[in-house]
Coordinates of C-alpha atoms and ligand atoms in Angstrom, one line a residue:
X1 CA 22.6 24.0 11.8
X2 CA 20.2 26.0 14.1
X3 CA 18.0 24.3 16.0
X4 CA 14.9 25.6 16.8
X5 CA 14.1 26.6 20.5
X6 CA 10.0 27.3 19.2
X7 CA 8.1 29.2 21.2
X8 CA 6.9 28.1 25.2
X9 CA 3.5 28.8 24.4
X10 CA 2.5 27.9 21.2
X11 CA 3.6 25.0 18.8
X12 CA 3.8 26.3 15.7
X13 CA 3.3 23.7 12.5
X14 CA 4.8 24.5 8.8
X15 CA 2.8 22.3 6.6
X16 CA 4.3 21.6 2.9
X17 CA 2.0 21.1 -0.1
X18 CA -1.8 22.2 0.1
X19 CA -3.2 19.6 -2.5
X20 CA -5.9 17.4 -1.5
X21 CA -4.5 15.9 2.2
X22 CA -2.9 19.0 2.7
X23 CA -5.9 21.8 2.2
X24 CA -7.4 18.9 4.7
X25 CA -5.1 19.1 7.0
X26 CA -5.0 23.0 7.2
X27 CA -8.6 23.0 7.2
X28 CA -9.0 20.7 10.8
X29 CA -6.0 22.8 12.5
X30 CA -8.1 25.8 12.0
X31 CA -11.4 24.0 13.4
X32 CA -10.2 22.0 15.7
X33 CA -8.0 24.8 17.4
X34 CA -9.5 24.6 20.3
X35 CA -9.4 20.7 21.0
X36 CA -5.9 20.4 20.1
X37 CA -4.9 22.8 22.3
X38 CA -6.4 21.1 25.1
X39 CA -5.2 17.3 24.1
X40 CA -1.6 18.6 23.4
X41 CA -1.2 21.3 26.0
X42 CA -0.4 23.9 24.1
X43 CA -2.2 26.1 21.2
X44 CA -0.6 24.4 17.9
X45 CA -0.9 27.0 15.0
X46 CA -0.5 27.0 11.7
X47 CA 3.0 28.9 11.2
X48 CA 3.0 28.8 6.9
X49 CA 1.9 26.5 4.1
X50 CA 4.4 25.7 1.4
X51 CA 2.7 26.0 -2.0
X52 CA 3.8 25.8 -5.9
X53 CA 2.2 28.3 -6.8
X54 CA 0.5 31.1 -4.3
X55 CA -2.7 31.5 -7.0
X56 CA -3.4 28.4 -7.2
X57 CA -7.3 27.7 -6.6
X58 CA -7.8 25.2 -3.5
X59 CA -10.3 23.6 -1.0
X60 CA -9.4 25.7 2.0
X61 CA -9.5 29.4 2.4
X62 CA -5.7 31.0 4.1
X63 CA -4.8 34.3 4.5
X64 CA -2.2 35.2 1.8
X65 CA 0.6 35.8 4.6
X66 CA 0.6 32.2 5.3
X67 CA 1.5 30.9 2.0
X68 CA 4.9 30.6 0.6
X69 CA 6.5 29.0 -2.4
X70 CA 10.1 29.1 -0.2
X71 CA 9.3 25.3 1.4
X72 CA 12.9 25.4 2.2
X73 CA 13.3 28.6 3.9
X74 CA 10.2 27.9 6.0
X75 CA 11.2 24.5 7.2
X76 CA 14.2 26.5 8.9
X77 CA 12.5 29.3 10.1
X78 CA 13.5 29.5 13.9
X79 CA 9.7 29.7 14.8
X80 CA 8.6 26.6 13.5
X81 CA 8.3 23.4 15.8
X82 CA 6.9 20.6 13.5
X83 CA 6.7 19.8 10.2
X84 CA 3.9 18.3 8.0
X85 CA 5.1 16.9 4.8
X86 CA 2.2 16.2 2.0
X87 CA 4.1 17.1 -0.8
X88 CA 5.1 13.7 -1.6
X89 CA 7.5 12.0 -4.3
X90 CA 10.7 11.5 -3.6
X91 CA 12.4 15.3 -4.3
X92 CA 11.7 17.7 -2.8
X93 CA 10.4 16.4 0.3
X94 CA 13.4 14.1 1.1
X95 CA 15.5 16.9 1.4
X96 CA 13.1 19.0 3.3
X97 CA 12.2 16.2 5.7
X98 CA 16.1 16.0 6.0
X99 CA 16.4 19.6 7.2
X100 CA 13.4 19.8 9.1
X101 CA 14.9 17.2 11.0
X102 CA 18.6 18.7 11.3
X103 CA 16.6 21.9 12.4
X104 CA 15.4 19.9 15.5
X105 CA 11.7 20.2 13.8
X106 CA 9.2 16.8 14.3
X107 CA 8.3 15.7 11.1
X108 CA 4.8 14.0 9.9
X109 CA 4.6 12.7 7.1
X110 CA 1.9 11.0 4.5
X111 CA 5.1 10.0 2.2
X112 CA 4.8 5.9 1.8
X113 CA 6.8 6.4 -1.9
X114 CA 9.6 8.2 0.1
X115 CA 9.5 5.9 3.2
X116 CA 9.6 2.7 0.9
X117 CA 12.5 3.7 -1.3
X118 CA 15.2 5.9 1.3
X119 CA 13.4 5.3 5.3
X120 CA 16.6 4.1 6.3
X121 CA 18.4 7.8 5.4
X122 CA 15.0 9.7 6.9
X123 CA 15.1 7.2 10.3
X124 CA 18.4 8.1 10.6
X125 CA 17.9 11.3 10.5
X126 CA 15.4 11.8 12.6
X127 CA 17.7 9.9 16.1
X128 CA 20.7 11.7 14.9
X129 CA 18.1 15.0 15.6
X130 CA 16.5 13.2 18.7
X131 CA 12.8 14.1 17.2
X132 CA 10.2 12.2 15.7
X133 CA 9.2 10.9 12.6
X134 CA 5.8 10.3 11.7
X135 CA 4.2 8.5 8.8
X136 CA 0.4 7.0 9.8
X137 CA -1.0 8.4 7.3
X138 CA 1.5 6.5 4.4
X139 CA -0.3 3.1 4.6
X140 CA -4.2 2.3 4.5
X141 CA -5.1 6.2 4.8
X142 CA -7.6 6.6 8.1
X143 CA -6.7 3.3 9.4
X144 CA -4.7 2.3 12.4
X145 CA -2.1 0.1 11.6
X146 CA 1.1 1.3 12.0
X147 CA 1.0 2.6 15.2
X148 CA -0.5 -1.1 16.2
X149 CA 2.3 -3.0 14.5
X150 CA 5.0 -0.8 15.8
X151 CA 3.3 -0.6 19.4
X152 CA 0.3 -2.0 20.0
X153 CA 2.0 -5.8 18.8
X154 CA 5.4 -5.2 19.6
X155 CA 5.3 -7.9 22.3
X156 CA 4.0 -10.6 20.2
X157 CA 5.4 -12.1 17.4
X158 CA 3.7 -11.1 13.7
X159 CA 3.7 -13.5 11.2
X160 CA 1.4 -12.5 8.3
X161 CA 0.0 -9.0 6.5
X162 CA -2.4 -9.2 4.1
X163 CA -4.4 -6.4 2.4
X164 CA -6.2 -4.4 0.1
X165 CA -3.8 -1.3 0.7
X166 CA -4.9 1.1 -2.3
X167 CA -7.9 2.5 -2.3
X168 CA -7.7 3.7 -6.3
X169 CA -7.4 0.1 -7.5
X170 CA -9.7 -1.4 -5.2
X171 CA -12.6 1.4 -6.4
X172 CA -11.7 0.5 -10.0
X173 CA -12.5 -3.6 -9.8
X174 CA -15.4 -3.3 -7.7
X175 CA -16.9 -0.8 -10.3
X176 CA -15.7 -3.3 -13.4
X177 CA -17.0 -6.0 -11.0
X178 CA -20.3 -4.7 -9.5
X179 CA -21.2 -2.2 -12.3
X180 CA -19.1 -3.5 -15.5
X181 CA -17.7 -0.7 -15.2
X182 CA -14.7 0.1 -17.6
X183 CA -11.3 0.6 -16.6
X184 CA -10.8 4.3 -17.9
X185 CA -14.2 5.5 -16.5
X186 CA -13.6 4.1 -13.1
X187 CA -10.2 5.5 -12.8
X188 CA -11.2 8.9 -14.1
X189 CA -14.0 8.9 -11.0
X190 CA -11.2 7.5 -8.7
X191 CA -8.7 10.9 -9.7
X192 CA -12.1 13.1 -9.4
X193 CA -12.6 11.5 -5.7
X194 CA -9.0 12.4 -5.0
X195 CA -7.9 9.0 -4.3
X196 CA -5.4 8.5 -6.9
X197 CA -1.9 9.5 -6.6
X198 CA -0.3 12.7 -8.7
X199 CA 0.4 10.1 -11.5
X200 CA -2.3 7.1 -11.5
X201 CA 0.5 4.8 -12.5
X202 CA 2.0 4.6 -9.1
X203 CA -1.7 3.0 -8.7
X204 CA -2.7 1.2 -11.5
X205 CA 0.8 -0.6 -11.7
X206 CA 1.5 -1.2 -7.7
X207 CA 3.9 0.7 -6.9
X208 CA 2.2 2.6 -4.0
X209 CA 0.6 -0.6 -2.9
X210 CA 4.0 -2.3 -3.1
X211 CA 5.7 1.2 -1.6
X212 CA 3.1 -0.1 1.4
X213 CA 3.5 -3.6 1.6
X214 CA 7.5 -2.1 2.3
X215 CA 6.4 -0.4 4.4
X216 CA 4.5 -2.7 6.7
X217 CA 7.0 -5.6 6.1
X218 CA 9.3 -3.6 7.7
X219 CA 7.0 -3.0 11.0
X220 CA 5.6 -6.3 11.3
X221 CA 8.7 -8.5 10.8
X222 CA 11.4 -5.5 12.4
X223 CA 13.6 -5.2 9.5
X224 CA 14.6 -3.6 6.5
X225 CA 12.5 -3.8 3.2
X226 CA 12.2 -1.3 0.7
X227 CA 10.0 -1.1 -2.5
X228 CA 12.7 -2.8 -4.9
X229 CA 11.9 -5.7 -2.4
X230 CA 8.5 -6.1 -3.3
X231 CA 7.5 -8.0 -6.3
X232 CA 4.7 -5.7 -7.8
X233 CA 2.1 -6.9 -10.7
X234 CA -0.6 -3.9 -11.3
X235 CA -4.1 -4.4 -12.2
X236 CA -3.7 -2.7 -16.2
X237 CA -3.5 -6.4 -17.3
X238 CA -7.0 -7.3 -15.3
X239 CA -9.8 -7.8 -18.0
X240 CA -13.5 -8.0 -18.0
X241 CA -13.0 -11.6 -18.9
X242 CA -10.6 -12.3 -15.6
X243 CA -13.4 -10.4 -13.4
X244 CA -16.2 -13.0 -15.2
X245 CA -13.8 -15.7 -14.6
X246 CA -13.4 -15.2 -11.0
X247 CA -17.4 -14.9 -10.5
X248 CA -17.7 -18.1 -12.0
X249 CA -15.7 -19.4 -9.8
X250 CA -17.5 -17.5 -6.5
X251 CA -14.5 -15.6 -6.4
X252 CA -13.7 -11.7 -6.7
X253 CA -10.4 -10.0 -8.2
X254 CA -9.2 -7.7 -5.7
X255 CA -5.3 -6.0 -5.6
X256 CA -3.6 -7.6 -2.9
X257 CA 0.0 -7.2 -0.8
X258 CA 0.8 -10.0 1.5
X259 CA 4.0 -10.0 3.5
X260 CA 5.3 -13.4 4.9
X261 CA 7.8 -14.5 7.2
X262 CA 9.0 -17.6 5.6
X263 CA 11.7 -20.0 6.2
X264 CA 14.4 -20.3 3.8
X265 CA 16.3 -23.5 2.9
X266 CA 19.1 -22.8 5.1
X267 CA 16.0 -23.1 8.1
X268 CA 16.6 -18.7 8.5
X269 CA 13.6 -16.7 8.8
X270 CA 12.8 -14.6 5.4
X271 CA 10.6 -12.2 4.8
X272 CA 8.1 -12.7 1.7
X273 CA 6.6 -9.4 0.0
X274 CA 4.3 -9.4 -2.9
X275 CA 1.5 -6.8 -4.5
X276 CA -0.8 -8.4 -7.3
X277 CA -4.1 -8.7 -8.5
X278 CA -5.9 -12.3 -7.1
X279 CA -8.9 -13.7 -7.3
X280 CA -10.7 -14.6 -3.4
X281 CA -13.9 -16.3 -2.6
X282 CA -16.7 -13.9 -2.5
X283 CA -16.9 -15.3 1.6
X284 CA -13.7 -14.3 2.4
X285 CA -13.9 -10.5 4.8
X286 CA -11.2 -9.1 1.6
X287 CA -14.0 -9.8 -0.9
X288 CA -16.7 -7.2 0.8
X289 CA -14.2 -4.5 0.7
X290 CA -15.5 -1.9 -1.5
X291 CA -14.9 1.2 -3.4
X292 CA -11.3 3.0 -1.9
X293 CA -11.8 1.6 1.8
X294 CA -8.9 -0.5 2.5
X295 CA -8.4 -3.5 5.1
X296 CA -5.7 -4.9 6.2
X297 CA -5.1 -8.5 8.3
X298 CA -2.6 -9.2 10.3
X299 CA -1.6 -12.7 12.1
X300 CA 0.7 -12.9 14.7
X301 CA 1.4 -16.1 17.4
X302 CA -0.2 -14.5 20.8
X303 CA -3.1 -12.7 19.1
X304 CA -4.5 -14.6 16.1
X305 CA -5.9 -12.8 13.3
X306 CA -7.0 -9.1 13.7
X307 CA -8.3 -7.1 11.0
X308 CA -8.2 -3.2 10.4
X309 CA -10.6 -2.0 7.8
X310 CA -12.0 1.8 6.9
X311 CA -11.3 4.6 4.5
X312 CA -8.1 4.0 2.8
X313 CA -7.7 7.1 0.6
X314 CA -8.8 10.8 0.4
X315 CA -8.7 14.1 1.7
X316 CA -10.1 14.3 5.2
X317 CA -9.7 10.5 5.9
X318 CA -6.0 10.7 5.2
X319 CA -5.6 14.3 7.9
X320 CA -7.1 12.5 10.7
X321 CA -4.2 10.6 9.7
X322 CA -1.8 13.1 9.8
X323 CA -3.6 15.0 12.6
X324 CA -3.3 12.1 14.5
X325 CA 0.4 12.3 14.3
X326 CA 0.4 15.6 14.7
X327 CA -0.7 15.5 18.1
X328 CA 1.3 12.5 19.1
X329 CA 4.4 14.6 18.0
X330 CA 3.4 18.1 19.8
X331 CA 2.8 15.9 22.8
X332 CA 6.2 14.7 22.7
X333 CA 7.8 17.7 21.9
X334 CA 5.8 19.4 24.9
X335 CA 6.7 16.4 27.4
X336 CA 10.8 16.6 26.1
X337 CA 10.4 12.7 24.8
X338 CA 10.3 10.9 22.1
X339 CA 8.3 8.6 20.3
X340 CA 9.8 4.8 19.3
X341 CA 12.0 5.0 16.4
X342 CA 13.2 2.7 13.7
X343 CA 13.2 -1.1 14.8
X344 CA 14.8 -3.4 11.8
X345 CA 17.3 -5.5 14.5
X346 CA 16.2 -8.7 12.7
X347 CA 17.4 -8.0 9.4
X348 CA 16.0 -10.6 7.5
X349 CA 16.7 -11.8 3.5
X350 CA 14.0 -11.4 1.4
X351 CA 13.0 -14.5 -0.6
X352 CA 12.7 -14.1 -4.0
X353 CA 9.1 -14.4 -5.3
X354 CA 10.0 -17.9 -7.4
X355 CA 9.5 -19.4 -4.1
X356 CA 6.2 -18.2 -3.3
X357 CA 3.4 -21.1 -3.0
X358 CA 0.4 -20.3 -4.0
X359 CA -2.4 -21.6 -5.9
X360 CA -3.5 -20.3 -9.4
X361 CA -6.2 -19.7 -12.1
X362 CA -5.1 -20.3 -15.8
X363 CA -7.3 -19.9 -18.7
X364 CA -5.8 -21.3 -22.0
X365 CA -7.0 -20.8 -25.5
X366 CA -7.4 -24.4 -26.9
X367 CA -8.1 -26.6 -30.3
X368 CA -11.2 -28.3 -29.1
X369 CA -10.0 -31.7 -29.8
X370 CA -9.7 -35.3 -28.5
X371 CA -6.6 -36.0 -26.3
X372 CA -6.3 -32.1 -25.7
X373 CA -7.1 -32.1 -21.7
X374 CA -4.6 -34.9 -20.6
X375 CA -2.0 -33.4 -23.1
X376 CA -2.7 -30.1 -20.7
X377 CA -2.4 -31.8 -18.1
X378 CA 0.4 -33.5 -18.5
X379 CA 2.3 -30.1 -18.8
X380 CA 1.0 -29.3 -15.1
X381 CA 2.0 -32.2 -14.4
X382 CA 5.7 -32.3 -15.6
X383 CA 6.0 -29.6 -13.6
X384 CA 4.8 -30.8 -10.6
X385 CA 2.0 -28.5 -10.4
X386 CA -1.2 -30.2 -9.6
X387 CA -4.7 -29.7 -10.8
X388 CA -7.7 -28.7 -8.3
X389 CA -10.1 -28.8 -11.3
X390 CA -10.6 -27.6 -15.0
X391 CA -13.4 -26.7 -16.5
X392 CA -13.9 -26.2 -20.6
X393 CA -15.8 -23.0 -22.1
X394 CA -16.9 -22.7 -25.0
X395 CA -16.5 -25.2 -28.4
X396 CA -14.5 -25.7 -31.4
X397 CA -12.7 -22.5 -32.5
X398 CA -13.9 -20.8 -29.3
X399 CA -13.0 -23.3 -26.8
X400 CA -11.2 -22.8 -23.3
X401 CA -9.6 -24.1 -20.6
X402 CA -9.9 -23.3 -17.2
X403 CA -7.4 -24.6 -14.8
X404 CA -7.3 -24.1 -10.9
X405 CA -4.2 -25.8 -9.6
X406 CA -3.7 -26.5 -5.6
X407 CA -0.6 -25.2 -4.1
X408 CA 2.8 -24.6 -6.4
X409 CA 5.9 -22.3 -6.1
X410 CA 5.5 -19.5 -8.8
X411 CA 8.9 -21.2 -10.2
X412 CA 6.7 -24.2 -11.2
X413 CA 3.9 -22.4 -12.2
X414 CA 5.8 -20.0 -14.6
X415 CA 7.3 -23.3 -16.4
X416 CA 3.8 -24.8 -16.7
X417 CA 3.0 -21.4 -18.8
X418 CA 6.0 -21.6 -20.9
X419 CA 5.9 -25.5 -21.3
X420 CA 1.5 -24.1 -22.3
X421 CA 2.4 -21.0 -24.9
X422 CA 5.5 -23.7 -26.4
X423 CA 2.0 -26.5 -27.3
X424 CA 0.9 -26.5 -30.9
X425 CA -2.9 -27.2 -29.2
X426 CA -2.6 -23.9 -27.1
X427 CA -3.7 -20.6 -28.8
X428 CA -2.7 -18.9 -25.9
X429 CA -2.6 -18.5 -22.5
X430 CA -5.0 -15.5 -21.6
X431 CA -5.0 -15.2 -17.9
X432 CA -2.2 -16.2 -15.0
X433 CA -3.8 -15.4 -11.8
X434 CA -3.1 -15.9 -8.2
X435 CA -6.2 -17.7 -5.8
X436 CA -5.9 -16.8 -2.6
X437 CA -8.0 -17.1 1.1
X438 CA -9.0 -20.6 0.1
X439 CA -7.8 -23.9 2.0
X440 CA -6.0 -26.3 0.9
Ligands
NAI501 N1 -4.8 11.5 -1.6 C1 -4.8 10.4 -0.9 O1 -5.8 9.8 -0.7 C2 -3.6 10.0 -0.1 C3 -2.4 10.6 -0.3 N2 -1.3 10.2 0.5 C4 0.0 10.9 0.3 O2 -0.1 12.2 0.7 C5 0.8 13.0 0.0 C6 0.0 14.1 -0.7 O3 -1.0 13.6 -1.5 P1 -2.1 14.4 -2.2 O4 -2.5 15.5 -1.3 O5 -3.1 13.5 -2.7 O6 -1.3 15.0 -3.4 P2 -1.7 16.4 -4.2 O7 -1.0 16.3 -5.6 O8 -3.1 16.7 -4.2 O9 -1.0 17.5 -3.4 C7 0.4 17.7 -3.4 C8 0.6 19.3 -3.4 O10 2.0 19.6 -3.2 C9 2.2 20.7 -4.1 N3 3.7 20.8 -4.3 C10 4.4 20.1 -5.2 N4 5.7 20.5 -5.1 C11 5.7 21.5 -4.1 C12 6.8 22.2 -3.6 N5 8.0 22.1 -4.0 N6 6.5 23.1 -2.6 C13 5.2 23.2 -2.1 N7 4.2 22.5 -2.6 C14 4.5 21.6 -3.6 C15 1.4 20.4 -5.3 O11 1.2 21.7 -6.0 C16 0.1 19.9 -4.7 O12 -0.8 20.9 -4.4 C17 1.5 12.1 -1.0 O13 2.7 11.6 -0.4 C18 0.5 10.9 -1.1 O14 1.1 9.7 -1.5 C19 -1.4 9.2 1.4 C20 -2.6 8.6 1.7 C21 -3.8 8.9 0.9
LIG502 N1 -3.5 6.7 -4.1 C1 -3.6 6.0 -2.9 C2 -3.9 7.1 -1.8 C3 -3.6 6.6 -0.5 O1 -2.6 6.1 -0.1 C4 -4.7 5.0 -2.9 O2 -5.5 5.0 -3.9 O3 -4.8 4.2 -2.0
NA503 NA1 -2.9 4.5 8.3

């Protein structure tokens, strides 16, 4: 393969899909030409924009000569010196991040699903090709956090993330929450703000919180974990009656991914990754989070607890992102360096999620009868889960019990629910959900 010598003067920048991070990202090469030039030094011009279809209306005006529907043949052209990839998915953009790369091209990139299921091939890549590879923009939109856990924190030693990582979800329960909002209606205003991915499910179901969680897990604890890593619960299951439940109890339901380094019971450092909905007190920082902006925690020995909050999805928040990058990568390719590359020397296990300790809310459909609350509890108990405190809504046909245990494994608290739905005094079990942020 050719690699590209690029011009002395100028950098010139192919960017790939001109949807809503990429019409941003054109838009703020063309106006801030002149500032870029000056913090990179070198002009850094748009050399093509790879589009599906050339007629396509969007949010930023380009001379026709620009666009191409050939993403391939542009990410080889001979002129072009980095690569911004906001196609995302996994095909086509592996492949063209692949042979940007083996062109000698930097590549940026906003791609966390592509990162979380096959970084290992793209890292590769990219110090077989001696350039950079970029990705900022792939976890908590605007905000900092990869570039702090892969540099800023690399001397200390991290031993906690915890976040509210998608924008799309967290806008959906604080509108159900703050507005009673309904699920459909608050989704459809999340897609029309342009925080929701291509397909919402990717949102609604975790996988692109859990595509970050990978993604940081790997940073913070320097090793590999992908998305299949990550155990994932969405928020589709989260009722009206689970967002009343948690204000009952002070609390909030928020979306959460929390990545752990754990001990295993051979005394080896794991990693733990999880993405599901929980319920946090209304005091803890998480709970003020609202609409898309994300925030992210992180705790590590030397430090303490730092926290990283601001807009975590759309457009323009996303290309400062990605502009950030940008520059980062032009300055590299102008000084002949290289930015720091892959670091996963640890190689950890990942526990399985059975033997994550948490505490939990569990609201169970009952017969109002004598004897019923010990003959609950006793199921907790056989299972070694104990009760914080219960509380009973409602009466006769209607009645319910509200459990919060303290801290179990999610082994023991799965058996309470079976041992629960298996009861003839149990109706059901309505609600399973994780309490987190509160002491023990
Ligand atoms: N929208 C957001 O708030 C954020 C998005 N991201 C990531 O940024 C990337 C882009 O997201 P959006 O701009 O929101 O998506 P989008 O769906 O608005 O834009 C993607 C664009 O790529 C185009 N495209 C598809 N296949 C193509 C091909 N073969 N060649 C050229 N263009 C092609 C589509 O027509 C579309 O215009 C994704 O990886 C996403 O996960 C990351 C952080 C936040
Ligand atoms: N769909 C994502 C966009 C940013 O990553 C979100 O809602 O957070
Ligand atoms: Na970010």
């Amino acid at each position: 393969m050719g690699v590209s010598t690029g011009s002395t003067t100028v950098l010139k920048v192919a960017v790939l899909g001109c949807g809503v991070v990429g019409s941003q990202v054109v838009r703020l090469l063309d106006e801030q030409a002149g500032d870029l030039a000056a913090r990179v030094g070198r002009r850094v011009e748009l050399a093509g924009v790879a589009v599906r279809r050339i007629d396509a209306a969007r949010d930023v005006d380009l001379p026709d000569g620009l666009l191409t529907t050939d993403a391939a043949a542009l990410v080889a052209r001979d002129d072009v010196d980095l690569v911004v990839e906001v196609i995302g998915g996994i095909e086509p953009a592996r492949t063209l991040i692949l042979s940007a790369l083996e062109h000698g091209k930097s590549v940026v990139t906003a791609n966390k699903a592509l990162l979380a299921e096959d970084g290992p091939t793209l890292f590769e890549a990219a110090e077989k090709s001696g350039r950079d590879l970029y990705y900022e923009a792939s976890v908590a939109g605007a905000i900092p956090i990869l570039r702090p856990l892969r540099e800023s924190l690399a001397g200390d030693r991290v031993t906690r993330v915890l976040g509210i990582v998608n924008g799309t979800t967290n806008f959906i329960l604080d509108k159900m929450d703050t507005q009673g909002s309904g699920f459909t209606e608050a989704l459809e205003e999340a897609q029309d703000l342009g925080y929701a991915e291509a397909d919402p499910t990717a949102d609604v179901e975790g996988f692109d919180a859990a595509a970050k969680a990978a993604i940081l897990a790997s940073l913070a604890f320097h090793t590999r974990v992908t998305a299949a890593d990550v155990h994932r619960e969405g928020i589709s299951e989260v009722s009206a009656a689970d967002i009343a439940s948690a204000r009952e109890m002070g609390c909030v339901v928020k979306l959460l991914a929390i990545c752990e380094l754990r001990t295993d019971e051979t005394g080896e450092e794991a990693v733990a990754v999880r993405v599901h909905p929980a319920m946090i007190p209304r005091t803890h920082p998480l709970a003020s989070v609202r609409e898309a902006y994300n925030a992210v925690f992180v705790e590590s020995d030397a430090a303490g607890q730092l926290m990283f909050y601001g807009p975590g999805a759309g457009g323009a928040p996303t290309a400062s992102a990605v502009m950030g990058d940008l520059v980062t990568v032009a300055r590299n390719h102008v000084s002949g360096t290289r930015g720091v590359g892959e670091s996963a020397y640890t190689d950890r296990a990942v526990l399985p999620m059975g033997e994550t300790r948490t505490r939990y809310h569990v609201a169970i459909d009952v017969d109002d009868r004598a004897g019923v609350l010990a003959t609950v509890a006793f199921a907790f108990a056989e299972h070694g889960v104990s009760i914080q405190t219960v509380r009973q809504e409602g009466r006769d046909d209607d009645a319910q019990l509200v459990v919060v245990s303290h801290t179990a494994t999610d082994a023991q608290l799965a058996a309470t629910v079976e041992h629960l739905r298996g009861m003839d005094i149990v109706r059901d079990v309505t609600s399973v959900m994780r309490v987190e942020g509160v002491d023990e």
